[in-house]
mmCIF file of N, CA and C in Angstrom:
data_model
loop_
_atom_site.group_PDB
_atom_site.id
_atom_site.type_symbol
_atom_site.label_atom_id
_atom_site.label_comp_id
_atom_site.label_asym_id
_atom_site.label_seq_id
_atom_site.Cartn_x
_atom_site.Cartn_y
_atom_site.Cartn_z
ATOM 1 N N UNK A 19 -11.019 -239.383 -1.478
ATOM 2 C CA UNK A 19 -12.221 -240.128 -1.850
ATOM 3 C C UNK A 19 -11.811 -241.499 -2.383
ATOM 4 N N UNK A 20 -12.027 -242.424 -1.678
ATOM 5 C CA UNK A 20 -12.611 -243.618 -2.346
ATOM 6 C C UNK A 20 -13.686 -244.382 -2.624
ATOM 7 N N UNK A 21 -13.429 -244.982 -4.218
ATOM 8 C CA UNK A 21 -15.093 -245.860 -4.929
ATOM 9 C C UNK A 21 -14.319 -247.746 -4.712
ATOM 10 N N UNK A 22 -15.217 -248.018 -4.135
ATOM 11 C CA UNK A 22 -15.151 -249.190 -4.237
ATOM 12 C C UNK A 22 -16.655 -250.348 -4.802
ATOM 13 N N UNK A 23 -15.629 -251.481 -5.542
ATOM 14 C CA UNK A 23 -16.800 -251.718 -6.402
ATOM 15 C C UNK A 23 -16.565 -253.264 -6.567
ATOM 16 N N UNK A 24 -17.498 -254.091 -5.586
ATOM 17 C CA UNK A 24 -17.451 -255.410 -5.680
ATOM 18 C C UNK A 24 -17.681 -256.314 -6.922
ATOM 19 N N UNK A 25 -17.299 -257.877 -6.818
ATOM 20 C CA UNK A 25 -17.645 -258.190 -7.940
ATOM 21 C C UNK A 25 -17.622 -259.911 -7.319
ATOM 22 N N UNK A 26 -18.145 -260.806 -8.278
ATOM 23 C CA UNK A 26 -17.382 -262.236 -7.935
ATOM 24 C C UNK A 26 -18.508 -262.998 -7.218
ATOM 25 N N UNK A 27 -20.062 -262.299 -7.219
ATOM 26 C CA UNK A 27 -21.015 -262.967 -6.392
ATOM 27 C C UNK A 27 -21.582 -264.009 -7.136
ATOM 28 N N UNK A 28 -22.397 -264.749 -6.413
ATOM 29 C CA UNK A 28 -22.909 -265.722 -7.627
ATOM 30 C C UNK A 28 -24.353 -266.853 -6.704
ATOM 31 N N UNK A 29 -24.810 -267.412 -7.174
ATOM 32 C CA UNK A 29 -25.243 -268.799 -7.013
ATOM 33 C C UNK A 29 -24.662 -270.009 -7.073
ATOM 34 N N UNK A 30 -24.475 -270.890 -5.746
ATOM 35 C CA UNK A 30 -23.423 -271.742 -5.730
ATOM 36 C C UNK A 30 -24.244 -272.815 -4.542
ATOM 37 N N UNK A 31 -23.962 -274.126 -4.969
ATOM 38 C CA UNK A 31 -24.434 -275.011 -3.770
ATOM 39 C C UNK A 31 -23.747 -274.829 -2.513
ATOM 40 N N UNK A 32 -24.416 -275.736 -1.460
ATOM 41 C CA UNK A 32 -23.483 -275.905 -0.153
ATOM 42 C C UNK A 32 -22.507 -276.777 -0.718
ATOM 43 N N UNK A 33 -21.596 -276.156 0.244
ATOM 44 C CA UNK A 33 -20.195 -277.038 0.271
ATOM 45 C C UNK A 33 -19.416 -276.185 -0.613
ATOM 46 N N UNK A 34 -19.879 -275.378 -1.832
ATOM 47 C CA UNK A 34 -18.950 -275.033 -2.718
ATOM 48 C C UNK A 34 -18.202 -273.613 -2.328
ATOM 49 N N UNK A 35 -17.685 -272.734 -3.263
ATOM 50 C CA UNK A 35 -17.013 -271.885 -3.117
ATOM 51 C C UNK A 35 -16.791 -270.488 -3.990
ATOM 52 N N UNK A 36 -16.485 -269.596 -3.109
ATOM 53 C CA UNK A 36 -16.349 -268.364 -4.306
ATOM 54 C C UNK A 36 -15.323 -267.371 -3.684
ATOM 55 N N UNK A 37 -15.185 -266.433 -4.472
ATOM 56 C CA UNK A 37 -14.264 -265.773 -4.663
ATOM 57 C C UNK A 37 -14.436 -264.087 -4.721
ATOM 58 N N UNK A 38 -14.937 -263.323 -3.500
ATOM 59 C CA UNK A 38 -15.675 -262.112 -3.823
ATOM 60 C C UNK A 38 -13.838 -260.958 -4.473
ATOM 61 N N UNK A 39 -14.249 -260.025 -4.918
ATOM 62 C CA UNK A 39 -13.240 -259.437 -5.459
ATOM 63 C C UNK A 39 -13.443 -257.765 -5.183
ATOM 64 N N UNK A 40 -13.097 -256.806 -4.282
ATOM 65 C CA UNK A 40 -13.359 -255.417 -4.674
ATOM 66 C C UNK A 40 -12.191 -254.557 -5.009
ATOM 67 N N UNK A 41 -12.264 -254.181 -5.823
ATOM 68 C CA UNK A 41 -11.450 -252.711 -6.745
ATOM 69 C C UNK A 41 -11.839 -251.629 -6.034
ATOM 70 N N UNK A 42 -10.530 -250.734 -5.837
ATOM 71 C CA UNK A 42 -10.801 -249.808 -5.145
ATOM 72 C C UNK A 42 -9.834 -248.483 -5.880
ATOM 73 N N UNK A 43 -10.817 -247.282 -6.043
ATOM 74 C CA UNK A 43 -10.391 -246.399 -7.096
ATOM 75 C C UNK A 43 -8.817 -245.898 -5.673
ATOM 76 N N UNK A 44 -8.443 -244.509 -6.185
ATOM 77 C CA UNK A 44 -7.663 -243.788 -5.331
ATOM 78 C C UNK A 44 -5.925 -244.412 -5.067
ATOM 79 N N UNK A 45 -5.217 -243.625 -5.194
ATOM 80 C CA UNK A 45 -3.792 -243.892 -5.045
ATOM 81 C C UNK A 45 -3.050 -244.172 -3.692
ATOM 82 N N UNK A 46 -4.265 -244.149 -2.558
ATOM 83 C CA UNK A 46 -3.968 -244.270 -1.029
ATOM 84 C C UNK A 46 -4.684 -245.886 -0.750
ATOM 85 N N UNK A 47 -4.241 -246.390 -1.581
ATOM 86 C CA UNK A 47 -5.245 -247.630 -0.723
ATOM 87 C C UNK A 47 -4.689 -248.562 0.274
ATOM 88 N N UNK A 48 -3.647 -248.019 -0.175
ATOM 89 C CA UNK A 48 -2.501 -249.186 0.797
ATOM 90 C C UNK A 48 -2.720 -248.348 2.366
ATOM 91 N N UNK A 49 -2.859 -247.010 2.369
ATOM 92 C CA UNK A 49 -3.366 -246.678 3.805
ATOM 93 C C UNK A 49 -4.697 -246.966 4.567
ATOM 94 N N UNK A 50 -5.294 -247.758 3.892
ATOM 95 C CA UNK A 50 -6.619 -248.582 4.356
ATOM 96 C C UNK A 50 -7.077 -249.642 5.122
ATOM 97 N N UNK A 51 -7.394 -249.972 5.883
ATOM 98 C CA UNK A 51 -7.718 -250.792 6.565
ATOM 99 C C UNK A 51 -9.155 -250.974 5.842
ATOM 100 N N UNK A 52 -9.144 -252.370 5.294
ATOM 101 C CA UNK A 52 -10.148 -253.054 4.423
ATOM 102 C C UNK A 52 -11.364 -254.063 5.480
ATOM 103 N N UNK A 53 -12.493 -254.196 5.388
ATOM 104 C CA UNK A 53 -13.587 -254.874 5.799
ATOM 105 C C UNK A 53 -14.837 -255.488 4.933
ATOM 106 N N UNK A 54 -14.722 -256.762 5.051
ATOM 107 C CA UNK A 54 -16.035 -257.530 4.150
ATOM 108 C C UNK A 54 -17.126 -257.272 5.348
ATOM 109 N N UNK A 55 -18.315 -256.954 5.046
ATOM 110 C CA UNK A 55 -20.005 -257.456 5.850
ATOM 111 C C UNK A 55 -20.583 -258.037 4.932
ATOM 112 N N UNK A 56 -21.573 -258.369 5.552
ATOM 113 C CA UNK A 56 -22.815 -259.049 4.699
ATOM 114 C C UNK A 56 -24.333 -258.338 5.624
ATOM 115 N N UNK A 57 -25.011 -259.104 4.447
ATOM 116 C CA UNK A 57 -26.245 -258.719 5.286
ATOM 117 C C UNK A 57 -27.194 -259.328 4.650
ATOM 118 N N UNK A 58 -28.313 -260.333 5.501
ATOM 119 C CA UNK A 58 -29.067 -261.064 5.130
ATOM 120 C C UNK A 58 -30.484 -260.610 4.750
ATOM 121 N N UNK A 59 -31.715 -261.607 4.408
ATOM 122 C CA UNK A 59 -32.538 -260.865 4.354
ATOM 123 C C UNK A 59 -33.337 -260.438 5.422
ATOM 124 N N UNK A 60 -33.838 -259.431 6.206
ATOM 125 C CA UNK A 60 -34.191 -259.373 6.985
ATOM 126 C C UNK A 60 -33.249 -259.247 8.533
ATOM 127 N N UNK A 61 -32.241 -259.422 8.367
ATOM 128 C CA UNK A 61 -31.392 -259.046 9.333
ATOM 129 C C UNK A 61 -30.534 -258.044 9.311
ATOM 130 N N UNK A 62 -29.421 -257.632 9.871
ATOM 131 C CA UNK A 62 -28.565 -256.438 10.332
ATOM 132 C C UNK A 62 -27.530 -256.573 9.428
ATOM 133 N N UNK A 63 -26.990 -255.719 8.838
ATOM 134 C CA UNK A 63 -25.064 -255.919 8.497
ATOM 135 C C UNK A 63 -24.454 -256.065 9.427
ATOM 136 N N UNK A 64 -23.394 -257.650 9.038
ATOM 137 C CA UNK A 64 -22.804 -257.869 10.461
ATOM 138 C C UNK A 64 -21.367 -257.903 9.519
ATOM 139 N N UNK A 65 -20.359 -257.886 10.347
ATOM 140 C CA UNK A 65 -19.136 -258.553 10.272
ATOM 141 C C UNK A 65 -18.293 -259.501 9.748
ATOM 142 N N UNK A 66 -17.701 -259.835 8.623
ATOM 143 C CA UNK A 66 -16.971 -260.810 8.584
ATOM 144 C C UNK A 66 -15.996 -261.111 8.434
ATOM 145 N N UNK A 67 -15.221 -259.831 7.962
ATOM 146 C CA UNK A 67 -13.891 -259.942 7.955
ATOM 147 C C UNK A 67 -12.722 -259.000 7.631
ATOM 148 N N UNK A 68 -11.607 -258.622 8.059
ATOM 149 C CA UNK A 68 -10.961 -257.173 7.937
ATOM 150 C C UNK A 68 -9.314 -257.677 7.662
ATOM 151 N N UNK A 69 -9.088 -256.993 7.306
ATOM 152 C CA UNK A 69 -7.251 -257.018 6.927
ATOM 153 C C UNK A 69 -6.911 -255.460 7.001
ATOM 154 N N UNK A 70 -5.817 -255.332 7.999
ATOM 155 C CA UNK A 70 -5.172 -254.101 7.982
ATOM 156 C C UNK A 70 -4.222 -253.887 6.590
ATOM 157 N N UNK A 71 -3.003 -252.846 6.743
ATOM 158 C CA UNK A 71 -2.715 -252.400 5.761
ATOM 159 C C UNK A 71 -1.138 -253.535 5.164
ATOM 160 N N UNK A 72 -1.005 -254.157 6.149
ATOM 161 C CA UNK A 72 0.067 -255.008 6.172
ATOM 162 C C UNK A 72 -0.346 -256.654 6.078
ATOM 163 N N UNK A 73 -1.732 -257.179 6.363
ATOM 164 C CA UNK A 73 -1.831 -258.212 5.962
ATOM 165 C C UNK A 73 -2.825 -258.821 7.151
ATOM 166 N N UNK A 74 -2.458 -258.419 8.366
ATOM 167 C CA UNK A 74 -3.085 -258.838 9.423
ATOM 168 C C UNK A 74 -4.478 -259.065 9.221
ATOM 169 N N UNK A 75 -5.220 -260.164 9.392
ATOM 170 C CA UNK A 75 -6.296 -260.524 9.202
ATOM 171 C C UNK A 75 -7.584 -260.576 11.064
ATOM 172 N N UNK A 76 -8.487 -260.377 10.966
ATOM 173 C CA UNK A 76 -9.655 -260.644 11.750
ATOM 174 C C UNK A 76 -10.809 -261.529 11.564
ATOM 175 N N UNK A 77 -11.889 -262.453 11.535
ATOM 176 C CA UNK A 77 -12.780 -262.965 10.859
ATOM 177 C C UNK A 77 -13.720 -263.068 12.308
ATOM 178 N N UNK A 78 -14.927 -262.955 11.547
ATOM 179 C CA UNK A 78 -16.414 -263.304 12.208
ATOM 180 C C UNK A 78 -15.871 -264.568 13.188
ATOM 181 N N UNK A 79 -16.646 -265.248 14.147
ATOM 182 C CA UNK A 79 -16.617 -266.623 14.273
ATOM 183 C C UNK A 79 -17.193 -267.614 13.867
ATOM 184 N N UNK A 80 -18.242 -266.943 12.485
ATOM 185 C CA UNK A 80 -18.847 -267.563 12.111
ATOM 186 C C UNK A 80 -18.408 -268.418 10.442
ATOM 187 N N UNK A 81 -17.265 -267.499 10.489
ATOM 188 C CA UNK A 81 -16.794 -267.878 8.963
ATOM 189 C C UNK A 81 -15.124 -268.104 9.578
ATOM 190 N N UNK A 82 -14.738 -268.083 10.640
ATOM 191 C CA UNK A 82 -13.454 -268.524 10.837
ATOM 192 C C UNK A 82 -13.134 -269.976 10.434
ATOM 193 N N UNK A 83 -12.155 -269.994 9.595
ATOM 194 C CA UNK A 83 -11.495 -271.172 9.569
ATOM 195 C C UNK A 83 -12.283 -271.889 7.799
ATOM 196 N N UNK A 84 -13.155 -270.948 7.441
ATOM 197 C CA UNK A 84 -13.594 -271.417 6.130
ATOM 198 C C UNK A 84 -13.479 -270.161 4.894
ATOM 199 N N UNK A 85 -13.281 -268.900 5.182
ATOM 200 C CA UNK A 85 -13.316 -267.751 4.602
ATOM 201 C C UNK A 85 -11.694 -266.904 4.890
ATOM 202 N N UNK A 86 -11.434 -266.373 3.958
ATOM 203 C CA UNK A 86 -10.039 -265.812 3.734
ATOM 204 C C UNK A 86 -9.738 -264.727 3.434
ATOM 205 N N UNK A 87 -9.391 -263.432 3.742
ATOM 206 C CA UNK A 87 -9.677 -261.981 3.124
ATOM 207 C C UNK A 87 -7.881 -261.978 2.753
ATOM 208 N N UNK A 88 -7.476 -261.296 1.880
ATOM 209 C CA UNK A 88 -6.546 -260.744 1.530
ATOM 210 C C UNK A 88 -6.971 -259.639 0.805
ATOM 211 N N UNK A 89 -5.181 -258.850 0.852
ATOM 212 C CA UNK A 89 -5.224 -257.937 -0.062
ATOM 213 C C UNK A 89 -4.400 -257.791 -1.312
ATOM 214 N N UNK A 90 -4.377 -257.325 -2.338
ATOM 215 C CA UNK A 90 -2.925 -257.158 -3.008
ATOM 216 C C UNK A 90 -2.818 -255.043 -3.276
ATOM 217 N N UNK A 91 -2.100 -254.510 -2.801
ATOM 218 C CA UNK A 91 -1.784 -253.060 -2.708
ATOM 219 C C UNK A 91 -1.224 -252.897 -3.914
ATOM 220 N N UNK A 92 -1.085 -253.447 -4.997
ATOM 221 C CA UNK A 92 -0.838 -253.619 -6.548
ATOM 222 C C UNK A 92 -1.651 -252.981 -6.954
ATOM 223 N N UNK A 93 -2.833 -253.903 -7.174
ATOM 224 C CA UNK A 93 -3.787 -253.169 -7.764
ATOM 225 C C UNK A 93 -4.778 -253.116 -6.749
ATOM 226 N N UNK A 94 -5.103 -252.578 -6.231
ATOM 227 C CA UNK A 94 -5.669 -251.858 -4.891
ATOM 228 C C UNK A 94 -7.089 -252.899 -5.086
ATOM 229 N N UNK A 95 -6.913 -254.372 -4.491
ATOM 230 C CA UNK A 95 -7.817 -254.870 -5.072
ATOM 231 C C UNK A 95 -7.661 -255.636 -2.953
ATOM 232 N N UNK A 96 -8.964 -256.014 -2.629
ATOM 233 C CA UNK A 96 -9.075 -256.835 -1.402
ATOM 234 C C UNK A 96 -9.830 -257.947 -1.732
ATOM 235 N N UNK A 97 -9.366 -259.078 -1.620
ATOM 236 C CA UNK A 97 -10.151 -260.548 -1.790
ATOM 237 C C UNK A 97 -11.033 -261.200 -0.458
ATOM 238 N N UNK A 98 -11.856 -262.106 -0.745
ATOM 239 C CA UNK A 98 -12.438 -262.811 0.278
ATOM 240 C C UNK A 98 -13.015 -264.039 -0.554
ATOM 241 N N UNK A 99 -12.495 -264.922 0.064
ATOM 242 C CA UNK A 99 -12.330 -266.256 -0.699
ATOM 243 C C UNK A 99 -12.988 -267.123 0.691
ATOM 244 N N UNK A 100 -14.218 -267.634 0.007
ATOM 245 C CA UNK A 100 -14.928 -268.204 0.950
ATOM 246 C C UNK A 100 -15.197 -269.833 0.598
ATOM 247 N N UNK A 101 -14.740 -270.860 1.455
ATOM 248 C CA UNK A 101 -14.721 -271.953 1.053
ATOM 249 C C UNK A 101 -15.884 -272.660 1.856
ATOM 250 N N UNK A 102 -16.405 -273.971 1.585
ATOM 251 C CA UNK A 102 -17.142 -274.802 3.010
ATOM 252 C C UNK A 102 -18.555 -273.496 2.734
ATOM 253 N N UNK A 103 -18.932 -272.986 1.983
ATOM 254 C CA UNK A 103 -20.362 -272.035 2.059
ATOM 255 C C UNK A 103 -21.477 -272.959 2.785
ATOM 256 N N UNK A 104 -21.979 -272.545 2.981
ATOM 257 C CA UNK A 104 -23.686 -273.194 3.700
ATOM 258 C C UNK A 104 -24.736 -271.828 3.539
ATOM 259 N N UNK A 105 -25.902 -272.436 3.499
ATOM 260 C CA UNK A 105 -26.806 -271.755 3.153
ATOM 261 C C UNK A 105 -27.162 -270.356 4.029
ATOM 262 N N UNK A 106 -26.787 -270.336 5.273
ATOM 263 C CA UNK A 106 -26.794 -269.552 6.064
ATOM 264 C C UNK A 106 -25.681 -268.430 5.780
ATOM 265 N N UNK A 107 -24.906 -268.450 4.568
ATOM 266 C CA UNK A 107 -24.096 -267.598 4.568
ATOM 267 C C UNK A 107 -24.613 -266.837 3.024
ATOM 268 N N UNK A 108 -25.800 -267.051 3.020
ATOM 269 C CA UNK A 108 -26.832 -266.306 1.808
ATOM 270 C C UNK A 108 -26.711 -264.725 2.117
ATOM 271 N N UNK A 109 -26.502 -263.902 1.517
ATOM 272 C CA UNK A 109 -26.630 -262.673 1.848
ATOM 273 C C UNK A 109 -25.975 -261.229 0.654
ATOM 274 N N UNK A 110 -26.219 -260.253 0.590
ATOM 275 C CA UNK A 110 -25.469 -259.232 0.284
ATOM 276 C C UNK A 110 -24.025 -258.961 1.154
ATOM 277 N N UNK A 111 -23.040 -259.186 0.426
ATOM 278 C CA UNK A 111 -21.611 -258.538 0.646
ATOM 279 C C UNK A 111 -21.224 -257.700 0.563
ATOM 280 N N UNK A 112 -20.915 -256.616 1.056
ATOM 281 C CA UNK A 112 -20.106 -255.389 1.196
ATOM 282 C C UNK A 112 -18.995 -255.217 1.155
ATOM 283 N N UNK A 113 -17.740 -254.797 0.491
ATOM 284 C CA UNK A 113 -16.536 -254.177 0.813
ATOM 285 C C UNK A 113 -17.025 -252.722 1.865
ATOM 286 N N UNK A 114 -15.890 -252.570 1.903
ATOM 287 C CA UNK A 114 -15.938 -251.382 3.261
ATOM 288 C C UNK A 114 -14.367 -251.137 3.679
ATOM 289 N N UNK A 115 -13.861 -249.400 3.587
ATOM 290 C CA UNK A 115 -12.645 -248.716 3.785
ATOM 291 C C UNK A 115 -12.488 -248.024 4.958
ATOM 292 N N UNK A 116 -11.559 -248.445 5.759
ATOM 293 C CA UNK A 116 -11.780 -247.547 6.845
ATOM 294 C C UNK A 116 -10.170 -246.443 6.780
ATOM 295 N N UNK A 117 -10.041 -245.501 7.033
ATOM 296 C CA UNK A 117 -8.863 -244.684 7.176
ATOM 297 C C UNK A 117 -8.114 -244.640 7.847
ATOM 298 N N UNK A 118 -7.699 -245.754 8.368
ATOM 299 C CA UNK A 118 -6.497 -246.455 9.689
ATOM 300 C C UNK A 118 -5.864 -247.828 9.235
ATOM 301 N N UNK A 119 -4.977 -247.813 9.961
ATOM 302 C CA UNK A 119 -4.407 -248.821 10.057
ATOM 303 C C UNK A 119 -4.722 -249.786 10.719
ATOM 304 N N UNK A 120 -5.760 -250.016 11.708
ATOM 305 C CA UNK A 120 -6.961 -250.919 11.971
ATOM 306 C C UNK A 120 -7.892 -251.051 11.773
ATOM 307 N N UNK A 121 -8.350 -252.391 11.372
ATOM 308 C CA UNK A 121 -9.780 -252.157 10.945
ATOM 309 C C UNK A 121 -10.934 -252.484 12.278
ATOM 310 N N UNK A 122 -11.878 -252.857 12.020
ATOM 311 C CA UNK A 122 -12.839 -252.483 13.025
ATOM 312 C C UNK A 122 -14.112 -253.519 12.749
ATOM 313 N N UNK A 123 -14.717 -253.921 13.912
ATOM 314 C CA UNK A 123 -15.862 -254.607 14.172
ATOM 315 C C UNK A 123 -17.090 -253.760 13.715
ATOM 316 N N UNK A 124 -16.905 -252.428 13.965
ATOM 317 C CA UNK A 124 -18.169 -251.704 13.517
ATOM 318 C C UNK A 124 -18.360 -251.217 12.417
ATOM 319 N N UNK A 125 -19.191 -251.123 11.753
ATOM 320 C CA UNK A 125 -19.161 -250.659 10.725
ATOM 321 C C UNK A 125 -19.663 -249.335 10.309
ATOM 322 N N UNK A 126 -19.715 -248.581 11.426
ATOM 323 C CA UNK A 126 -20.071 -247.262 11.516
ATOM 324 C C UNK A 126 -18.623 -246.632 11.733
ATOM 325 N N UNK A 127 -17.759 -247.108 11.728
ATOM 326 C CA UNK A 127 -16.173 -246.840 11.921
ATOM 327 C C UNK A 127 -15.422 -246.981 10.131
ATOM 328 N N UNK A 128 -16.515 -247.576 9.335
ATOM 329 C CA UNK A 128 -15.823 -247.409 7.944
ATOM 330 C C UNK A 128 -16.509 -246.325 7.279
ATOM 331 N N UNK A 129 -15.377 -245.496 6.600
ATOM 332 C CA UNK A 129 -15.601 -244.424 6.019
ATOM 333 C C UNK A 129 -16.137 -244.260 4.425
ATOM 334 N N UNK A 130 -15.533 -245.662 3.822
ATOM 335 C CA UNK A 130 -16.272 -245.589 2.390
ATOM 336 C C UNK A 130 -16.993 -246.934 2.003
ATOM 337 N N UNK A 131 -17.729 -247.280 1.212
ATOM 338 C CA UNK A 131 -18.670 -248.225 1.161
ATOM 339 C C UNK A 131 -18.953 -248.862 -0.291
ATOM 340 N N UNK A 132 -18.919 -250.337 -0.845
ATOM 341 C CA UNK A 132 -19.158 -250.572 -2.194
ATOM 342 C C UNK A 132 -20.962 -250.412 -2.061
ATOM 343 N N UNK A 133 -21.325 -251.023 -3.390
ATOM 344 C CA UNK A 133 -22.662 -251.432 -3.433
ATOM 345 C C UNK A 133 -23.149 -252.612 -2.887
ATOM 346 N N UNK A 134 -22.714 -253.307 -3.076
ATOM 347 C CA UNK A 134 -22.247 -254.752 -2.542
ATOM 348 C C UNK A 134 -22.726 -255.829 -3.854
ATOM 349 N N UNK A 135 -22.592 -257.367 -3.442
ATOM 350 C CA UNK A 135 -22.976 -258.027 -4.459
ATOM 351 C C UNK A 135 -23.692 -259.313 -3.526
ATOM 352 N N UNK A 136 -24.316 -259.708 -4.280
ATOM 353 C CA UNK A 136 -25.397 -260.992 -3.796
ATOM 354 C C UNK A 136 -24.635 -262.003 -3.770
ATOM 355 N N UNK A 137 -24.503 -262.802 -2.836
ATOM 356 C CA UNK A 137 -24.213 -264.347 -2.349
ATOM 357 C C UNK A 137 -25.163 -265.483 -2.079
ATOM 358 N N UNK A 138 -25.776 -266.438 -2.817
ATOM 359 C CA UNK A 138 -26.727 -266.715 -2.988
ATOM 360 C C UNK A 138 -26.248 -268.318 -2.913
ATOM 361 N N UNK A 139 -26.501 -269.346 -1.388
ATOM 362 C CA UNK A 139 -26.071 -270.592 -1.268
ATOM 363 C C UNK A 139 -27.560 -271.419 -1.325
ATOM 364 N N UNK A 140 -27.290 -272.181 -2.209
ATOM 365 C CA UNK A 140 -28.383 -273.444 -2.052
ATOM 366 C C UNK A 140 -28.002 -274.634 -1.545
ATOM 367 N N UNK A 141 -28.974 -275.322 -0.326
ATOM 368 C CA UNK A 141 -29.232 -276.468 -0.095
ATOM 369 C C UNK A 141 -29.051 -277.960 -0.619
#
C-alpha cells in the first residue's frame, strides 16, 4: 500500500512559477514509476508528466520544455517544478504510483492516487 499526499499548490500570476511536492508513505517507493495529471474545470484528467524509477522523464506536449518532474528515492518524495505557467495550466494536480518500472500515459494504469492540490494561474 501506498498514501500519497501532495502539497506546494497555490495562486500565482502568468509567467510565474511553482513547485508541486508529493510524499509518498511505504518503503518500496523507489520501485515506482511516478506520474503528475491535472484536471481542469470541466474537463478530463489528462497527462503531464512521469519519471520512472531511475530518473527517466516523459512530459505532456503541452508543458514540455517549461515543467520538470523529478524524484529523490531519499525521502520518497517526486517533484514537478513548473516554470513559464499560463492560465491554461489552471487546474487540480494529482500525484499518481504506478507498480513498474514504466510509467504510463494512462491513468487507469496507476495503481495509487494523492488527493491532489489546486493550481490556480491568473492573467
Amino acid at each position: 500500500q501506498v498514501q500519497l499526499v501532495e502539497s506546494g499548490g497555490g495562486l500565482v500570476q502568468a509567467g510565474g512559477s511553482l513547485r508541486l511536492s508529493c510524499a509518498a508513505s511505504g518503503r518500496t517507493f523507489s520501485n515506482y514509476a511516478m506520474g503528475w495529471f491535472r484536471q481542469a474545470p470541466g474537463k478530463e484528467r489528462e497527462f503531464v508528466a512521469a519519471i520512472t524509477w531511475t530518473g527517466d522523464s516523459t512530459y505532456a506536449d503541452s508543458v514540455k520544455g517549461r515543467f520538470t518532474i523529478s524524484r529523490d528515492n531519499a525521502k520518497n518524495t517526486v517533484y514537478l517544478q513548473m516554470n513559464s505557467l499560463k492560465p491554461e495550466d489552471t487546474a487540480v494536480y494529482y500525484c499518481a504510483a504506478r507498480r513498474a518500472y514504466l510509467p504510463d500515459y494512462d491513468q487507469a494504469r496507476y495503481d495509487y492516487w494523492g488527493q491532489g492540490t489546486q493550481v490556480t494561474v491568473s492573467s
